[in-house]
């Protein structure tokens, strides 16, 4: 029996680890201007610098989650943090674009060991349903806070240091977590793990990476581009083969039968759509704050911080609310708050006051906190503790795919609406009209080289077209969240407020088919 102080110490270490990863996911976008100025990567190299981290991370989450279940989650987490610190140092001091791409890939591999390990350790330490729900709520709150802190920390560092500083800061933080984890974290693993199927591992990696590559590049090249279509076909075919193989294995990487249960599939689906909408909104606001309102990266980061704080508070309040309203209603409430916030977002303009922005961001933050905390706990509680790493990996992989889809799909909606709504003023040379129509950033860059009167007219037209596109994107996101809010009332209906412990019998199957009983 693990003491109460050690359990909460374990939660603190797990939260620090996920905070490190959450912050790291957002800082590169701020560092991009300095990085491109200093290193001068080609357009293709820059896309790989941005994307390779997510490809490596998403492709290996399932494998690493299962590996932690077998060799020990504490061991994998600490080894992954050491690797993350080393890869961060390599990234910070990479002298060429090629080496930077390689270092970012290593960073993604290391991140894949850390993400599922934190949640699975929490699942194994907190066996009481009420304590587990509280712990997952805190973990979810800290993760959301990290997304908000990333731009603030990145802005502070970039105001004083070179672009690599946003990665170098990971090294001492990771070292601190390793020392604390060595003292506090208990070891846990599946006592009867079986062997890892050598065919399933490459199938999962190739399938996930191909699908994410396709949806990411669809936003840049269009859905009919040859590379996008080939990647999509390869990804779908390989994942179909992967699922077919999992159904035949006694010890699969992913127990696809879990998706037959409403509680599990509904929670994963809610997570995917939430992150789908949230990251698309984040992409729009990064441009809105800096290119429409003219705020600096640091001011933009500080302005968006209340949203992350709202998510942190929402995650902490989710557990007591479940006791009052039940799981389905709390998740639906969170999604409804998110949909309301998106409608408020769609009214943002060039002269919107910050108090109005603050109201919308706090509502969205509370909604995200409610939804992610409850769905995260539902996913973990739907499987036995021995398979917590695999379940965590499913949840994290779903979020990665949701994020990629959100940026690709709603990002394409934003770009398409911008192009359709752009009305170029007279006097714009034909040679630059295409660049102006590509994006708001490209339009403002081109305008800087035009005569003053024409430049002002181009900037005004581009900002108005972007705002129209942003409104279309946010209304689409609001509709998705509203539909999902209704859907989860059915998919999570009847799930107990406190989900009982799922236990494996001697054959490795859940006793009394527990997942079916809660779903």
Coordinates of C-alpha atoms in Angstrom, one line a residue:
X1 CA 0.0 0.0 0.0
X2 CA 1.5 3.3 -1.1
X3 CA 1.3 6.1 1.5
X4 CA -0.9 9.2 0.9
X5 CA 2.1 11.5 0.8
X6 CA 3.9 9.4 -1.7
X7 CA 0.8 9.2 -3.9
X8 CA 0.4 12.9 -4.1
X9 CA 4.2 13.3 -4.5
X10 CA 3.9 11.0 -7.5
X11 CA 1.1 13.2 -8.9
X12 CA 3.3 16.3 -8.5
X13 CA 6.1 14.6 -10.5
X14 CA 3.7 13.4 -13.2
X15 CA 2.3 16.9 -13.5
X16 CA 5.7 18.5 -13.8
X17 CA 6.6 16.1 -16.6
X18 CA 3.4 16.8 -18.6
X19 CA 3.8 20.5 -18.0
X20 CA 7.3 20.3 -19.6
X21 CA 5.8 18.6 -22.6
X22 CA 2.8 21.0 -22.9
X23 CA 5.0 24.0 -22.8
X24 CA 7.4 22.5 -25.4
X25 CA 4.5 21.9 -27.8
X26 CA 3.8 25.6 -28.1
X27 CA 7.1 27.4 -28.0
X28 CA 8.4 26.6 -31.5
X29 CA 5.8 28.7 -33.2
X30 CA 7.1 31.8 -31.4
X31 CA 10.7 30.9 -32.1
X32 CA 10.0 30.4 -35.8
X33 CA 10.8 34.0 -37.0
X34 CA 14.2 34.1 -35.3
X35 CA 15.0 30.5 -36.3
X36 CA 14.3 31.2 -40.0
X37 CA 16.3 34.4 -39.9
X38 CA 19.3 32.8 -38.3
X39 CA 19.3 29.3 -40.0
X40 CA 17.6 30.1 -43.3
X41 CA 16.0 26.7 -43.9
X42 CA 14.1 26.1 -47.1
X43 CA 10.3 26.0 -47.1
X44 CA 10.4 22.1 -47.1
X45 CA 13.0 22.0 -44.3
X46 CA 11.0 24.4 -42.2
X47 CA 7.9 22.2 -42.6
X48 CA 9.9 19.2 -41.4
X49 CA 11.3 21.2 -38.5
X50 CA 7.8 22.0 -37.4
X51 CA 6.1 18.6 -38.1
X52 CA 8.7 15.9 -37.4
X53 CA 8.3 16.2 -33.7
X54 CA 4.6 15.4 -33.9
X55 CA 5.1 12.6 -36.4
X56 CA 7.6 10.8 -34.1
X57 CA 5.5 11.5 -31.0
X58 CA 2.2 10.2 -32.5
X59 CA 3.8 7.3 -34.3
X60 CA 5.4 5.8 -31.2
X61 CA 2.8 6.6 -28.5
X62 CA 1.1 3.2 -28.8
X63 CA 4.3 1.3 -28.8
X64 CA 5.8 3.2 -25.9
X65 CA 2.6 2.9 -23.8
X66 CA 2.8 -0.9 -24.2
X67 CA 6.5 -0.9 -23.5
X68 CA 5.9 0.9 -20.2
X69 CA 3.4 -1.7 -19.2
X70 CA 6.0 -4.4 -19.8
X71 CA 9.4 -3.0 -18.6
X72 CA 8.0 -0.6 -15.9
X73 CA 6.4 2.8 -16.3
X74 CA 8.8 4.5 -13.8
X75 CA 11.8 3.2 -15.7
X76 CA 10.4 4.3 -19.0
X77 CA 9.4 7.8 -17.8
X78 CA 12.8 8.5 -16.2
X79 CA 14.8 7.2 -19.2
X80 CA 12.5 9.2 -21.5
X81 CA 13.1 12.4 -19.5
X82 CA 16.9 11.9 -19.7
X83 CA 16.6 11.4 -23.5
X84 CA 14.3 14.5 -23.7
X85 CA 16.9 16.7 -21.9
X86 CA 19.6 15.5 -24.2
X87 CA 17.5 16.0 -27.4
X88 CA 16.5 19.5 -26.2
X89 CA 20.2 20.4 -25.9
X90 CA 20.9 19.0 -29.4
X91 CA 17.9 21.0 -30.7
X92 CA 19.0 24.2 -29.1
X93 CA 22.5 24.1 -30.6
X94 CA 21.8 22.4 -33.9
X95 CA 24.0 24.2 -36.5
X96 CA 22.1 23.2 -39.7
X97 CA 18.5 22.6 -40.7
X98 CA 19.2 18.9 -41.3
X99 CA 20.6 18.4 -37.8
X100 CA 17.7 20.4 -36.3
X101 CA 15.2 18.1 -38.0
X102 CA 17.1 15.0 -36.6
X103 CA 17.2 16.5 -33.1
X104 CA 13.4 17.4 -33.3
X105 CA 12.7 13.8 -34.3
X106 CA 14.7 12.5 -31.3
X107 CA 12.7 15.0 -29.1
X108 CA 9.5 13.4 -30.4
X109 CA 10.7 9.9 -29.6
X110 CA 11.6 10.9 -26.1
X111 CA 8.2 12.7 -25.7
X112 CA 6.4 9.5 -26.7
X113 CA 7.9 7.7 -23.7
X114 CA 6.9 10.5 -21.2
X115 CA 3.3 11.2 -22.3
X116 CA 1.6 7.8 -21.7
X117 CA 3.8 7.0 -18.7
X118 CA 2.5 10.0 -16.6
X119 CA -1.2 9.0 -16.9
X120 CA -0.5 5.3 -16.5
X121 CA 1.5 5.9 -13.3
X122 CA -1.4 8.0 -11.9
X123 CA -3.8 5.2 -12.8
X124 CA -1.8 2.6 -10.9
X125 CA -1.1 4.8 -7.8
X126 CA -4.6 6.1 -7.3
X127 CA -6.8 3.0 -6.9
X128 CA -9.7 4.8 -5.2
X129 CA -12.2 6.0 -7.9
X130 CA -12.7 9.4 -6.2
X131 CA -8.9 10.0 -5.7
X132 CA -8.2 8.8 -9.2
X133 CA -10.7 11.2 -10.6
X134 CA -9.3 14.1 -8.6
X135 CA -5.7 13.2 -9.7
X136 CA -6.6 13.0 -13.4
X137 CA -8.4 16.4 -13.0
X138 CA -5.3 18.0 -11.6
X139 CA -3.1 16.3 -14.3
X140 CA -5.5 17.7 -17.0
X141 CA -5.4 21.1 -15.4
X142 CA -1.6 21.3 -15.4
X143 CA -1.5 20.1 -19.0
X144 CA -3.9 22.8 -20.1
X145 CA -1.9 25.4 -18.1
X146 CA 1.2 24.4 -19.9
X147 CA -0.3 25.2 -23.3
X148 CA -1.1 28.7 -22.0
X149 CA 2.3 29.2 -20.3
X150 CA 4.3 28.2 -23.4
X151 CA 3.8 31.4 -25.3
X152 CA 4.5 33.5 -22.2
X153 CA 7.8 31.7 -21.3
X154 CA 8.8 31.6 -25.0
X155 CA 8.1 35.3 -25.3
X156 CA 10.2 36.2 -22.3
X157 CA 13.1 34.1 -23.5
X158 CA 13.0 35.3 -27.1
X159 CA 13.0 38.9 -25.9
X160 CA 16.5 38.4 -24.4
X161 CA 18.1 35.3 -26.0
X162 CA 18.4 33.3 -29.3
X163 CA 15.8 30.9 -30.6
X164 CA 17.5 27.9 -29.1
X165 CA 16.9 29.1 -25.5
X166 CA 13.2 27.9 -25.7
X167 CA 14.6 24.4 -26.0
X168 CA 17.6 24.7 -23.7
X169 CA 15.4 25.6 -20.7
X170 CA 14.0 22.0 -20.8
X171 CA 17.4 20.6 -19.6
X172 CA 17.4 21.8 -16.0
X173 CA 13.6 21.2 -15.6
X174 CA 13.9 17.6 -16.9
X175 CA 16.9 17.0 -14.6
X176 CA 14.9 18.2 -11.6
X177 CA 12.0 15.9 -12.5
X178 CA 14.4 12.9 -12.9
X179 CA 15.9 13.5 -9.4
X180 CA 12.4 13.9 -7.8
X181 CA 11.0 10.9 -9.7
X182 CA 13.9 8.7 -8.6
X183 CA 13.0 9.4 -5.0
X184 CA 9.2 9.4 -5.2
X185 CA 7.8 7.4 -8.1
X186 CA 6.9 3.7 -7.4
X187 CA 7.5 1.1 -10.1
X188 CA 4.5 -0.6 -11.7
X189 CA 4.1 -3.0 -14.7
X190 CA 1.8 -5.6 -16.0
X191 CA 2.7 -8.9 -14.2
X192 CA 1.6 -11.0 -17.2
X193 CA 2.4 -8.8 -20.2
X194 CA 3.0 -11.3 -22.9
X195 CA 5.3 -10.5 -25.8
X196 CA 5.1 -7.4 -28.0
X197 CA 4.1 -8.5 -31.5
X198 CA 6.9 -7.5 -33.9
X199 CA 4.6 -7.0 -36.8
X200 CA 2.1 -4.7 -34.9
X201 CA 4.7 -2.2 -34.0
X202 CA 5.7 -1.1 -37.5
X203 CA 2.1 -1.3 -38.6
X204 CA 1.0 1.1 -35.9
X205 CA 3.9 3.5 -36.6
X206 CA 3.5 3.6 -40.3
X207 CA -0.3 3.8 -40.2
X208 CA -0.5 6.7 -37.7
X209 CA 2.4 8.7 -39.2
X210 CA 0.9 8.3 -42.7
X211 CA -2.5 9.5 -41.7
X212 CA -1.2 12.5 -39.7
X213 CA 1.2 13.4 -42.6
X214 CA -1.8 13.3 -45.0
X215 CA -4.0 15.6 -42.9
X216 CA -1.2 18.0 -42.1
X217 CA -0.1 18.4 -45.7
X218 CA -3.7 18.6 -47.0
X219 CA -3.8 22.1 -45.5
X220 CA -0.7 23.1 -47.5
X221 CA -1.1 21.3 -50.8
X222 CA -4.8 20.5 -51.0
X223 CA -6.5 17.1 -50.7
X224 CA -5.9 16.2 -54.3
X225 CA -2.1 16.6 -54.1
X226 CA -0.4 13.2 -55.0
X227 CA 1.6 13.0 -51.8
X228 CA -1.4 13.6 -49.7
X229 CA -3.5 11.0 -51.5
X230 CA -0.8 8.4 -51.4
X231 CA -0.1 9.0 -47.6
X232 CA -3.9 8.8 -46.9
X233 CA -4.3 5.5 -48.8
X234 CA -1.2 4.0 -47.2
X235 CA -2.3 5.1 -43.7
X236 CA -5.9 3.8 -44.0
X237 CA -4.8 0.5 -45.5
X238 CA -2.0 -0.1 -42.9
X239 CA -4.3 0.9 -40.0
X240 CA -7.0 -1.5 -41.3
X241 CA -4.4 -4.3 -41.3
X242 CA -3.3 -3.3 -37.8
X243 CA -6.8 -3.5 -36.5
X244 CA -7.4 -6.8 -38.1
X245 CA -4.2 -8.2 -36.6
X246 CA -5.1 -6.9 -33.1
X247 CA -8.4 -8.8 -33.2
X248 CA -6.5 -12.1 -33.7
X249 CA -3.7 -11.6 -31.1
X250 CA -4.0 -12.9 -27.5
X251 CA -1.9 -9.9 -26.4
X252 CA -2.6 -7.1 -28.8
X253 CA -0.9 -3.7 -28.7
X254 CA -4.4 -2.1 -28.6
X255 CA -7.4 -4.1 -27.4
X256 CA -9.8 -2.8 -30.1
X257 CA -12.7 -4.5 -28.2
X258 CA -12.5 -1.5 -25.9
X259 CA -14.1 0.6 -28.7
X260 CA -17.2 -1.5 -28.5
X261 CA -18.0 0.1 -25.1
X262 CA -19.8 3.4 -25.1
X263 CA -17.9 4.8 -22.1
X264 CA -14.5 4.3 -23.7
X265 CA -15.3 5.2 -27.3
X266 CA -17.4 8.2 -26.3
X267 CA -14.6 9.6 -24.1
X268 CA -12.0 9.1 -26.8
X269 CA -14.2 10.8 -29.4
X270 CA -14.9 13.7 -27.1
X271 CA -11.2 14.2 -26.6
X272 CA -10.5 14.1 -30.3
X273 CA -13.2 16.7 -31.2
X274 CA -12.2 19.0 -28.3
X275 CA -8.6 19.1 -29.3
X276 CA -9.7 19.4 -33.0
X277 CA -11.5 22.6 -32.3
X278 CA -9.1 24.0 -29.6
X279 CA -5.9 23.8 -31.7
X280 CA -7.7 25.3 -34.7
X281 CA -8.8 28.2 -32.6
X282 CA -5.3 28.6 -31.2
X283 CA -3.9 28.8 -34.8
X284 CA -6.4 31.5 -35.7
X285 CA -5.7 33.5 -32.5
X286 CA -1.9 33.4 -32.9
X287 CA -2.5 35.3 -36.2
X288 CA -5.3 37.5 -34.9
X289 CA -3.4 38.9 -31.9
X290 CA -0.1 39.5 -33.7
X291 CA -1.1 40.3 -37.3
X292 CA -4.5 41.9 -36.9
X293 CA -4.1 43.7 -33.5
X294 CA -0.3 44.1 -33.9
X295 CA 0.6 42.7 -30.4
X296 CA 4.0 41.3 -29.7
X297 CA 4.5 37.5 -29.0
X298 CA 4.9 38.2 -25.3
X299 CA 1.8 40.4 -25.0
X300 CA -0.2 37.8 -27.1
X301 CA 0.9 35.0 -24.7
X302 CA 0.0 37.0 -21.6
X303 CA -3.4 37.9 -23.2
X304 CA -4.2 34.3 -23.8
X305 CA -3.0 33.1 -20.3
X306 CA -6.5 33.4 -18.6
X307 CA -7.8 30.7 -20.9
X308 CA -5.2 28.3 -19.6
X309 CA -5.9 29.4 -16.0
X310 CA -9.6 28.8 -16.6
X311 CA -8.9 25.3 -17.9
X312 CA -6.8 24.6 -14.8
X313 CA -9.7 25.7 -12.5
X314 CA -12.2 23.8 -14.6
X315 CA -10.2 20.6 -14.3
X316 CA -10.0 20.9 -10.5
X317 CA -13.7 21.5 -10.3
X318 CA -14.7 18.6 -12.6
X319 CA -14.6 15.9 -9.9
X320 CA -17.0 17.6 -7.4
X321 CA -19.3 18.5 -10.3
X322 CA -19.4 14.8 -11.4
X323 CA -20.7 14.0 -7.9
X324 CA -23.5 16.4 -8.4
X325 CA -24.4 16.0 -12.1
X326 CA -22.8 12.8 -13.4
X327 CA -20.1 12.3 -16.0
X328 CA -22.3 12.8 -19.1
X329 CA -23.7 16.1 -18.0
X330 CA -20.3 17.5 -16.9
X331 CA -18.7 16.7 -20.2
X332 CA -21.7 18.0 -22.1
X333 CA -21.6 21.2 -20.0
X334 CA -17.9 21.6 -20.8
X335 CA -18.6 21.2 -24.5
X336 CA -21.6 23.6 -24.4
X337 CA -19.4 26.2 -22.7
X338 CA -16.8 25.7 -25.4
X339 CA -19.4 26.2 -28.2
X340 CA -20.7 29.4 -26.5
X341 CA -17.1 30.7 -26.3
X342 CA -16.6 30.0 -30.0
X343 CA -19.7 32.0 -30.8
X344 CA -18.3 34.9 -28.7
X345 CA -14.9 34.4 -30.5
X346 CA -16.6 34.8 -33.8
X347 CA -17.5 38.4 -32.9
X348 CA -13.9 39.5 -32.4
X349 CA -12.9 42.4 -34.6
X350 CA -10.3 45.1 -35.0
X351 CA -11.7 47.1 -32.1
X352 CA -12.8 44.4 -29.7
X353 CA -12.2 45.3 -26.0
X354 CA -10.1 42.9 -23.9
X355 CA -12.9 42.3 -21.3
X356 CA -15.0 40.7 -24.0
X357 CA -12.1 38.6 -25.1
X358 CA -11.4 37.6 -21.4
X359 CA -15.0 36.4 -21.0
X360 CA -14.8 34.2 -24.1
X361 CA -11.4 32.8 -23.1
X362 CA -12.4 32.0 -19.5
X363 CA -15.6 30.2 -20.7
X364 CA -13.6 28.2 -23.2
X365 CA -11.0 27.4 -20.5
X366 CA -13.6 26.1 -18.0
X367 CA -15.2 24.1 -20.8
X368 CA -12.0 22.4 -21.8
X369 CA -11.1 21.7 -18.1
X370 CA -14.4 20.0 -17.5
X371 CA -14.3 17.9 -20.7
X372 CA -10.7 16.8 -20.6
X373 CA -10.6 15.9 -16.9
X374 CA -13.7 13.7 -17.0
X375 CA -13.0 12.0 -20.3
X376 CA -9.4 11.3 -19.3
X377 CA -10.5 9.6 -16.1
X378 CA -13.2 7.7 -18.0
X379 CA -10.7 6.3 -20.4
X380 CA -8.3 5.2 -17.7
X381 CA -11.0 3.7 -15.5
X382 CA -12.4 1.7 -18.4
X383 CA -9.4 -0.6 -18.5
X384 CA -7.5 -2.7 -15.9
X385 CA -4.5 -1.0 -14.2
X386 CA -2.2 -3.5 -15.9
X387 CA -3.1 -2.0 -19.3
X388 CA -3.1 1.6 -18.2
X389 CA -0.1 2.5 -20.5
X390 CA -1.8 1.1 -23.6
X391 CA -5.1 3.0 -22.7
X392 CA -3.1 6.3 -22.1
X393 CA -1.4 5.8 -25.4
X394 CA -4.8 5.5 -27.2
X395 CA -6.0 8.7 -25.6
X396 CA -2.8 10.6 -26.5
X397 CA -2.8 9.3 -30.0
X398 CA -6.4 10.4 -30.5
X399 CA -5.5 13.8 -29.3
X400 CA -2.5 14.0 -31.7
X401 CA -4.8 13.0 -34.6
X402 CA -7.5 15.4 -33.5
X403 CA -4.9 18.2 -33.4
X404 CA -3.6 17.4 -36.8
X405 CA -7.1 17.1 -38.2
X406 CA -8.2 20.4 -36.6
X407 CA -5.3 22.4 -38.0
X408 CA -5.6 20.7 -41.4
X409 CA -9.4 20.9 -41.8
X410 CA -10.3 24.1 -40.0
X411 CA -7.1 25.7 -41.1
X412 CA -8.1 24.9 -44.7
X413 CA -11.5 26.5 -43.9
X414 CA -9.8 29.6 -42.6
X415 CA -7.4 29.9 -45.6
X416 CA -10.2 29.2 -48.1
X417 CA -12.5 31.8 -46.6
X418 CA -9.7 34.3 -46.5
X419 CA -9.0 33.8 -50.2
X420 CA -12.7 34.0 -51.1
X421 CA -13.3 37.1 -49.1
X422 CA -10.2 39.0 -50.1
X423 CA -10.9 42.1 -52.3
X424 CA -7.6 43.6 -53.6
X425 CA -7.6 47.4 -53.9
X426 CA -6.5 49.1 -57.1
X427 CA -2.8 49.6 -57.7
X428 CA -1.7 46.1 -56.6
X429 CA 0.9 44.7 -59.1
X430 CA -0.2 41.3 -60.7
X431 CA 3.1 39.8 -59.7
X432 CA 2.3 40.0 -55.9
X433 CA -1.4 39.4 -56.0
X434 CA -0.9 35.6 -55.6
X435 CA 1.3 36.0 -52.5
X436 CA -1.3 38.4 -50.9
X437 CA -4.0 35.8 -51.5
X438 CA -2.0 33.0 -49.8
X439 CA -2.3 34.2 -46.2
X440 CA -2.5 37.3 -44.0
X441 CA 1.1 37.0 -43.0
X442 CA 2.2 36.9 -46.7
X443 CA -0.1 39.8 -47.5
X444 CA 1.4 42.1 -44.8
X445 CA 4.9 41.1 -45.8
X446 CA 4.2 42.0 -49.4
X447 CA 2.5 45.2 -48.4
X448 CA 5.6 46.4 -46.6
X449 CA 7.3 46.7 -50.0
X450 CA 4.5 48.6 -51.8
X451 CA 3.8 52.4 -51.9
X452 CA 2.4 53.7 -48.6
X453 CA -1.2 54.3 -49.8
X454 CA -1.5 51.0 -51.5
X455 CA 0.2 49.2 -48.6
X456 CA -2.3 50.6 -46.2
X457 CA -5.2 49.5 -48.4
X458 CA -3.8 46.0 -48.9
X459 CA -3.3 45.6 -45.1
X460 CA -6.8 46.7 -44.4
X461 CA -8.4 44.4 -47.0
X462 CA -6.3 41.4 -45.9
X463 CA -7.2 41.9 -42.2
X464 CA -10.9 42.2 -43.0
X465 CA -10.7 39.1 -45.1
X466 CA -8.9 37.2 -42.4
X467 CA -11.5 38.2 -39.8
X468 CA -14.3 37.0 -42.1
X469 CA -12.4 33.7 -42.5
X470 CA -11.8 33.4 -38.7
X471 CA -15.5 33.9 -38.1
X472 CA -16.4 31.1 -40.5
X473 CA -13.9 28.8 -38.9
X474 CA -15.0 29.6 -35.3
X475 CA -18.7 29.2 -36.1
X476 CA -17.9 25.8 -37.7
X477 CA -16.0 24.8 -34.5
X478 CA -19.0 26.0 -32.4
X479 CA -21.3 23.8 -34.4
X480 CA -19.0 20.7 -33.9
X481 CA -18.8 21.3 -30.2
X482 CA -22.6 21.7 -29.9
X483 CA -23.3 18.5 -31.7
X484 CA -20.7 16.7 -29.6
X485 CA -22.3 18.0 -26.4
X486 CA -25.6 16.4 -27.4
X487 CA -23.8 13.1 -28.5
X488 CA -22.0 12.6 -25.2
X489 CA -25.3 12.7 -23.3
X490 CA -26.0 9.4 -25.0
X491 CA -22.5 7.9 -25.2
X492 CA -21.7 8.5 -21.6
X493 CA -25.2 7.9 -20.3
X494 CA -25.3 5.5 -17.4
X495 CA -21.6 5.6 -16.7
X496 CA -21.2 5.6 -12.9
X497 CA -20.0 8.7 -11.1
X498 CA -17.3 6.5 -9.5
X499 CA -16.2 3.8 -12.0
X500 CA -15.3 0.6 -10.1
X501 CA -11.9 -1.0 -10.4
X502 CA -11.5 -3.3 -13.4
X503 CA -9.5 -6.5 -12.5
X504 CA -7.9 -9.1 -14.7
X505 CA -8.5 -12.8 -14.1
X506 CA -5.8 -15.5 -14.5
X507 CA -6.4 -15.6 -18.2
X508 CA -5.6 -11.9 -18.6
X509 CA -9.2 -10.9 -19.3
X510 CA -11.3 -8.4 -17.3
X511 CA -13.4 -10.2 -14.7
X512 CA -17.2 -10.1 -15.3
X513 CA -16.5 -8.1 -18.5
X514 CA -16.2 -4.9 -16.5
X515 CA -15.8 -2.5 -19.4
X516 CA -19.0 -3.7 -20.9
X517 CA -20.8 -3.2 -17.6
X518 CA -19.8 0.5 -17.4
X519 CA -20.5 1.2 -21.1

